[in-house]
mmCIF file of C-alpha atoms in Angstrom:
data_model
loop_
_atom_site.group_PDB
_atom_site.id
_atom_site.type_symbol
_atom_site.label_atom_id
_atom_site.label_comp_id
_atom_site.label_asym_id
_atom_site.label_seq_id
_atom_site.Cartn_x
_atom_site.Cartn_y
_atom_site.Cartn_z
ATOM 1 C CA ALA A 1 -65.770 -40.347 -71.775
ATOM 2 C CA ARG A 2 -69.298 -41.354 -70.789
ATOM 3 C CA ARG A 3 -69.785 -43.152 -74.121
ATOM 4 C CA ALA A 4 -66.435 -44.911 -73.688
ATOM 5 C CA ALA A 5 -67.438 -46.025 -70.172
ATOM 6 C CA VAL A 6 -70.747 -47.376 -71.477
ATOM 7 C CA GLN A 7 -68.793 -49.399 -74.046
ATOM 8 C CA GLY A 8 -66.695 -50.922 -71.271
ATOM 9 C CA CYS A 9 -63.593 -48.769 -71.542
ATOM 10 C CA SER A 10 -61.774 -47.929 -68.335
ATOM 11 C CA GLN A 11 -59.534 -45.229 -69.796
ATOM 12 C CA VAL A 12 -59.756 -42.419 -72.354
ATOM 13 C CA LYS A 13 -56.584 -40.976 -73.823
ATOM 14 C CA VAL A 14 -56.948 -37.310 -74.747
ATOM 15 C CA LEU A 15 -54.451 -36.293 -77.438
ATOM 16 C CA PRO A 16 -54.275 -32.511 -77.882
ATOM 17 C CA LEU A 17 -53.991 -31.907 -81.620
ATOM 18 C CA PHE A 18 -51.818 -28.849 -81.118
ATOM 19 C CA LEU A 19 -48.315 -28.296 -82.410
ATOM 20 C CA SER A 20 -47.120 -25.888 -79.712
ATOM 21 C CA PRO A 21 -47.484 -25.749 -75.940
ATOM 22 C CA GLY A 22 -49.589 -22.581 -75.888
ATOM 23 C CA VAL A 23 -52.501 -21.527 -73.709
ATOM 24 C CA HIS A 24 -54.876 -24.248 -74.935
ATOM 25 C CA VAL A 25 -52.368 -27.003 -74.130
ATOM 26 C CA GLN A 26 -51.055 -25.554 -70.861
ATOM 27 C CA GLU A 27 -54.231 -24.099 -69.372
ATOM 28 C CA ASP A 28 -57.509 -24.748 -71.198
ATOM 29 C CA LEU A 29 -57.275 -28.535 -71.658
ATOM 30 C CA PRO A 30 -56.081 -29.312 -68.109
ATOM 31 C CA THR A 31 -58.928 -27.139 -66.779
ATOM 32 C CA GLU A 32 -61.489 -28.990 -68.906
ATOM 33 C CA LEU A 33 -60.134 -32.367 -67.838
ATOM 34 C CA ALA A 34 -60.315 -31.327 -64.167
ATOM 35 C CA ILE A 35 -63.975 -30.429 -64.687
ATOM 36 C CA ALA A 36 -64.592 -33.785 -66.390
ATOM 37 C CA HIS A 37 -62.873 -35.597 -63.489
ATOM 38 C CA GLN A 38 -65.227 -33.859 -61.044
ATOM 39 C CA ILE A 39 -68.280 -34.858 -63.070
ATOM 40 C CA LEU A 40 -67.215 -38.438 -63.868
ATOM 41 C CA GLY A 41 -65.513 -39.304 -60.612
ATOM 42 C CA ALA A 42 -63.637 -42.592 -60.686
ATOM 43 C CA SER A 43 -65.899 -44.172 -63.322
ATOM 44 C CA ILE A 44 -63.250 -43.757 -66.031
ATOM 45 C CA GLU A 45 -59.644 -42.632 -66.157
ATOM 46 C CA LEU A 46 -58.883 -39.594 -68.317
ATOM 47 C CA ASP A 47 -55.276 -39.533 -69.488
ATOM 48 C CA LEU A 48 -54.075 -36.227 -70.957
ATOM 49 C CA MET A 49 -51.328 -37.063 -73.438
ATOM 50 C CA PRO A 50 -48.565 -34.629 -74.419
ATOM 51 C CA HIS A 51 -49.601 -32.362 -77.298
ATOM 52 C CA LEU A 52 -48.964 -33.683 -80.788
ATOM 53 C CA GLY A 53 -46.077 -31.310 -81.511
ATOM 54 C CA HIS A 54 -44.030 -32.214 -78.445
ATOM 55 C CA THR A 55 -41.831 -34.784 -80.220
ATOM 56 C CA GLN A 56 -39.506 -32.582 -82.243
ATOM 57 C CA GLU A 57 -37.469 -35.329 -83.947
ATOM 58 C CA HIS A 58 -40.559 -36.687 -85.697
ATOM 59 C CA TRP A 59 -41.562 -33.227 -86.895
ATOM 60 C CA GLN A 60 -38.014 -32.657 -88.109
ATOM 61 C CA ARG A 61 -38.249 -35.723 -90.374
ATOM 62 C CA PHE A 62 -41.765 -34.705 -91.387
ATOM 63 C CA PHE A 63 -40.645 -31.242 -92.560
ATOM 64 C CA GLN A 64 -37.462 -32.539 -94.139
ATOM 65 C CA ARG A 65 -39.680 -34.691 -96.369
ATOM 66 C CA LEU A 66 -41.903 -31.707 -97.085
ATOM 67 C CA PHE A 67 -39.007 -29.366 -97.897
ATOM 68 C CA SER A 68 -37.275 -31.975 -100.062
ATOM 69 C CA ARG A 69 -39.965 -31.411 -102.712
ATOM 70 C CA TRP A 70 -38.610 -27.944 -103.506
ATOM 71 C CA ASP A 71 -35.402 -26.518 -104.876
ATOM 72 C CA PRO A 72 -32.735 -27.001 -102.179
ATOM 73 C CA SER A 73 -31.443 -23.472 -102.806
ATOM 74 C CA ALA A 74 -34.782 -21.964 -101.730
ATOM 75 C CA ALA A 75 -34.935 -20.370 -98.307
ATOM 76 C CA LYS A 76 -37.387 -22.056 -95.963
ATOM 77 C CA VAL A 77 -39.796 -20.334 -93.575
ATOM 78 C CA LEU A 78 -41.658 -22.291 -90.901
ATOM 79 C CA LEU A 79 -44.804 -20.250 -90.188
ATOM 80 C CA ALA A 80 -46.586 -21.063 -86.912
ATOM 81 C CA HIS A 81 -49.422 -19.367 -85.049
ATOM 82 C CA GLY A 82 -47.224 -18.226 -82.187
ATOM 83 C CA SER A 83 -47.959 -17.902 -78.503
ATOM 84 C CA ARG A 84 -47.733 -14.973 -76.136
ATOM 85 C CA ARG A 85 -47.053 -17.483 -73.359
ATOM 86 C CA PRO A 86 -43.413 -17.271 -72.189
ATOM 87 C CA GLY A 87 -41.443 -20.057 -73.828
ATOM 88 C CA GLY A 88 -44.408 -21.122 -75.958
ATOM 89 C CA ASN A 89 -42.611 -20.365 -79.228
ATOM 90 C CA GLN A 90 -39.313 -22.003 -78.312
ATOM 91 C CA PRO A 91 -40.200 -25.409 -79.828
ATOM 92 C CA THR A 92 -40.933 -23.689 -83.156
ATOM 93 C CA PHE A 93 -37.632 -21.785 -82.984
ATOM 94 C CA ASN A 94 -35.834 -25.078 -82.196
ATOM 95 C CA LEU A 95 -37.524 -26.932 -85.054
ATOM 96 C CA ALA A 96 -36.800 -24.106 -87.509
ATOM 97 C CA THR A 97 -33.145 -24.068 -86.472
ATOM 98 C CA THR A 98 -32.863 -27.833 -86.936
ATOM 99 C CA LEU A 99 -34.452 -27.531 -90.386
ATOM 100 C CA ASN A 100 -32.217 -24.609 -91.383
ATOM 101 C CA ALA A 101 -35.408 -22.576 -91.772
ATOM 102 C CA TYR A 102 -36.501 -19.148 -90.633
ATOM 103 C CA PRO A 103 -39.208 -19.137 -87.948
ATOM 104 C CA ALA A 104 -42.147 -16.784 -88.449
ATOM 105 C CA PHE A 105 -45.386 -16.356 -86.536
ATOM 106 C CA TRP A 106 -48.900 -15.194 -87.309
ATOM 107 C CA ALA A 107 -49.691 -13.738 -83.868
ATOM 108 C CA THR A 108 -46.254 -12.804 -82.515
ATOM 109 C CA GLU A 109 -42.843 -11.749 -83.770
ATOM 110 C CA PRO A 110 -40.950 -12.345 -85.908
ATOM 111 C CA ARG A 111 -43.759 -12.115 -88.422
ATOM 112 C CA LEU A 112 -43.615 -13.413 -91.982
ATOM 113 C CA THR A 113 -43.120 -9.915 -93.392
ATOM 114 C CA GLN A 114 -40.082 -9.374 -91.171
ATOM 115 C CA GLN A 115 -38.492 -12.636 -92.269
ATOM 116 C CA LEU A 116 -39.131 -11.884 -95.943
ATOM 117 C CA GLU A 117 -37.561 -8.450 -95.536
ATOM 118 C CA THR A 118 -34.473 -10.124 -94.058
ATOM 119 C CA LEU A 119 -34.336 -12.639 -96.903
ATOM 120 C CA ALA A 120 -34.815 -9.936 -99.558
ATOM 121 C CA GLN A 121 -31.843 -8.040 -98.134
ATOM 122 C CA THR A 122 -29.657 -11.123 -98.597
ATOM 123 C CA GLY A 123 -30.671 -11.522 -102.248
ATOM 124 C CA ILE A 124 -32.675 -14.730 -101.854
ATOM 125 C CA SER A 125 -34.794 -15.369 -104.948
ATOM 126 C CA GLN A 126 -36.941 -18.340 -103.835
ATOM 127 C CA VAL A 127 -38.744 -18.873 -100.542
ATOM 128 C CA VAL A 128 -40.797 -21.885 -99.457
ATOM 129 C CA ILE A 129 -43.288 -21.041 -96.699
ATOM 130 C CA ALA A 130 -44.525 -24.048 -94.717
ATOM 131 C CA PRO A 131 -47.489 -23.329 -92.445
ATOM 132 C CA TYR A 132 -47.037 -25.155 -89.136
ATOM 133 C CA PHE A 133 -50.800 -25.691 -88.871
ATOM 134 C CA LEU A 134 -52.562 -29.036 -88.768
ATOM 135 C CA PHE A 135 -55.787 -28.094 -90.549
ATOM 136 C CA PRO A 136 -57.066 -25.375 -92.879
ATOM 137 C CA GLY A 137 -59.176 -22.671 -91.326
ATOM 138 C CA ARG A 138 -59.585 -18.941 -90.876
ATOM 139 C CA ILE A 139 -55.901 -18.276 -90.189
ATOM 140 C CA THR A 140 -54.577 -20.425 -93.027
ATOM 141 C CA ARG A 141 -56.975 -18.678 -95.430
ATOM 142 C CA ALA A 142 -55.664 -15.346 -94.151
ATOM 143 C CA ILE A 143 -52.101 -16.598 -94.697
ATOM 144 C CA VAL A 144 -52.912 -17.385 -98.349
ATOM 145 C CA SER A 145 -54.202 -13.837 -98.783
ATOM 146 C CA GLU A 146 -51.188 -12.344 -97.029
ATOM 147 C CA VAL A 147 -48.725 -14.347 -99.139
ATOM 148 C CA GLU A 148 -50.480 -13.119 -102.303
ATOM 149 C CA GLN A 149 -50.043 -9.526 -101.110
ATOM 150 C CA LEU A 150 -46.445 -10.171 -100.058
ATOM 151 C CA GLN A 151 -45.660 -11.676 -103.473
ATOM 152 C CA ALA A 152 -46.540 -8.316 -105.044
ATOM 153 C CA ARG A 153 -44.414 -6.475 -102.477
ATOM 154 C CA PHE A 154 -41.433 -8.834 -102.862
ATOM 155 C CA ALA A 155 -41.623 -9.213 -106.637
ATOM 156 C CA SER A 156 -37.949 -10.222 -106.901
ATOM 157 C CA MET A 157 -38.636 -13.372 -104.858
ATOM 158 C CA GLN A 158 -40.728 -16.380 -105.808
ATOM 159 C CA LEU A 159 -42.875 -17.273 -102.792
ATOM 160 C CA THR A 160 -44.220 -20.835 -102.598
ATOM 161 C CA LEU A 161 -46.788 -21.580 -99.911
ATOM 162 C CA SER A 162 -47.411 -25.191 -98.957
ATOM 163 C CA GLN A 163 -50.670 -26.493 -97.517
ATOM 164 C CA PRO A 164 -51.513 -27.153 -93.858
ATOM 165 C CA LEU A 165 -50.290 -30.519 -92.661
ATOM 166 C CA ASN A 166 -53.604 -32.412 -92.696
ATOM 167 C CA ASN A 167 -53.015 -33.778 -96.218
ATOM 168 C CA HIS A 168 -49.523 -35.072 -95.544
ATOM 169 C CA PRO A 169 -49.508 -38.895 -95.710
ATOM 170 C CA HIS A 170 -47.385 -39.252 -92.552
ATOM 171 C CA LEU A 171 -49.588 -37.145 -90.259
ATOM 172 C CA LEU A 172 -51.742 -40.122 -89.290
ATOM 173 C CA ASP A 173 -48.555 -42.074 -88.518
ATOM 174 C CA LEU A 174 -47.503 -39.370 -86.067
ATOM 175 C CA ILE A 175 -50.907 -39.359 -84.373
ATOM 176 C CA ILE A 176 -50.961 -43.158 -84.029
ATOM 177 C CA TRP A 177 -47.380 -43.196 -82.738
ATOM 178 C CA GLN A 178 -48.264 -40.547 -80.144
ATOM 179 C CA LEU A 179 -51.161 -42.652 -78.846
ATOM 180 C CA LYS A 180 -49.386 -46.001 -78.888
ATOM 181 C CA PRO A 181 -45.618 -45.660 -79.412
ATOM 182 C CA GLU A 182 -44.836 -49.133 -78.102
ATOM 183 C CA SER A 183 -46.686 -50.833 -80.951
ATOM 184 C CA PHE A 184 -46.053 -48.528 -83.880
ATOM 185 C CA ALA A 185 -42.859 -47.464 -85.621
ATOM 186 C CA ILE A 186 -42.615 -44.443 -87.886
ATOM 187 C CA ALA A 187 -40.620 -45.073 -91.032
ATOM 188 C CA ALA A 188 -37.350 -43.185 -91.192
ATOM 189 C CA ASN A 189 -38.006 -41.846 -94.694
#
């Protein structure tokens, strides 16, 4: 914000690159911005934008494109981090329902193992697992390892794990739209 003020900016938009309204979005970022407001005073306006994942219809189209790459008969699992915050996982449940996918979480229930057990009981033979994570990191590496172990456990199912969302060509479109929706349109397909 100080650098922006030196360059003549009067406002800084802070876009939380988070997909769910968990603790970082609801508590940590507002606290940090309050501290920055105290330090900076009225020298520059800090505008906390809604988190990136708040616009469900755009993510629905995003994942529909992603899932369209695989066999339509495959079951789909949307795997998010998960939040212990009350209501924090509801957007992921809503998105999964809209996508006709099974929600699973890394840190809360239902976990991936539970969803795969459910799918195995129904005789599903192919499962696409889409991590609802923006960037690769410690957790996504752990997910790769877990899926390898689960593939051995669920040998009758073919598990396909997609990559985090950072390489998807439409991610930048979503970020730009979030910052300036009045001057940017996201393509419908």
